[in-house]
C-alpha angles and dihedrals in degrees: 000000000000114000130207095282091062098038093053086090092060094072122060126188112179092196095052092105091066092067117102120231113277094014099092120118119226089263092050092050090057090049096059106110131187117212120217090210112061093208095047125086114241093245089060092051088051093051092044091052102039104023102029095147090059098037096118093047115137131176088240086069090070125091113267101261098045088046090053090048091051093048092049093047090053092047092049096043089240129142128241134226106200117188140169144116124310114288101017095118107269095135089044088055094050093050089049088052092050089053092052093048092051097039090053092046092235097156141279116336134193123191121184142131124271093245091051091049091053091047091053092048089050089054087062090066090071090050133285118298127233095289096045131260115340088222090066092052092051092044096047104039108106095225120030118187118192121188126201095014113201095009113151130027112325118234129190091242093053092046090050091051091049091048090054093046095046094044096046095047091047091051091048092049093239112147119238122193119206133189120193142158087229128082111232092258090051092047090053093052091046095051093045087076126052139175111259132183119312092028091286124145115231131192109241110165088220092124093060091055096043092045092050093052091047093049091050096049104032141060111232116233124181120202117201138185142080125318103280091200090064096054 
């Protein structure tokens, strides 16, 4: 499991250099990133290290209508829910969005997969790490990008954590950008059920609440096409 030293590169704050020594908050301390290439911004080092297959991604790579939708969401400070089949370019689109946010100095940004996000939140159960609780990082970062939303077996605990995250960020007006294989209706149905104790499936209603918050705070964008990885 990566610890804080490795995960530092997963949070990029373009204004961090303005902070004076000793004045950083726990969140800011975690966002300080060192770049292995002196002429390369830290966010590019992060993308090169953790998302190397998508390193060259740009919003201009997207088909015209999805690109327009992405541009409008950024201009309006609105989130995005990007969905479509496997391999149509959802992760590519999120990385391109991360690049645009950082290149335009639009504020702190955090890009990670849904499973990694849940793992980080689970780490908080054993006590906050060096930089403070991961939940605070994900709540406070100005732009949160989550890939592969709802992949894996849904549990009640994970759904409750997502509900808190989605609801808090929506209330605070902080855009969140999701990519998922599920349409929003399918996501809602999927998260309405969760695995409980004894390998039983229980009805939770969490999906209705999460889906409603996402619909209210995000523009929906569907990507279509053949699996690009099989070409």
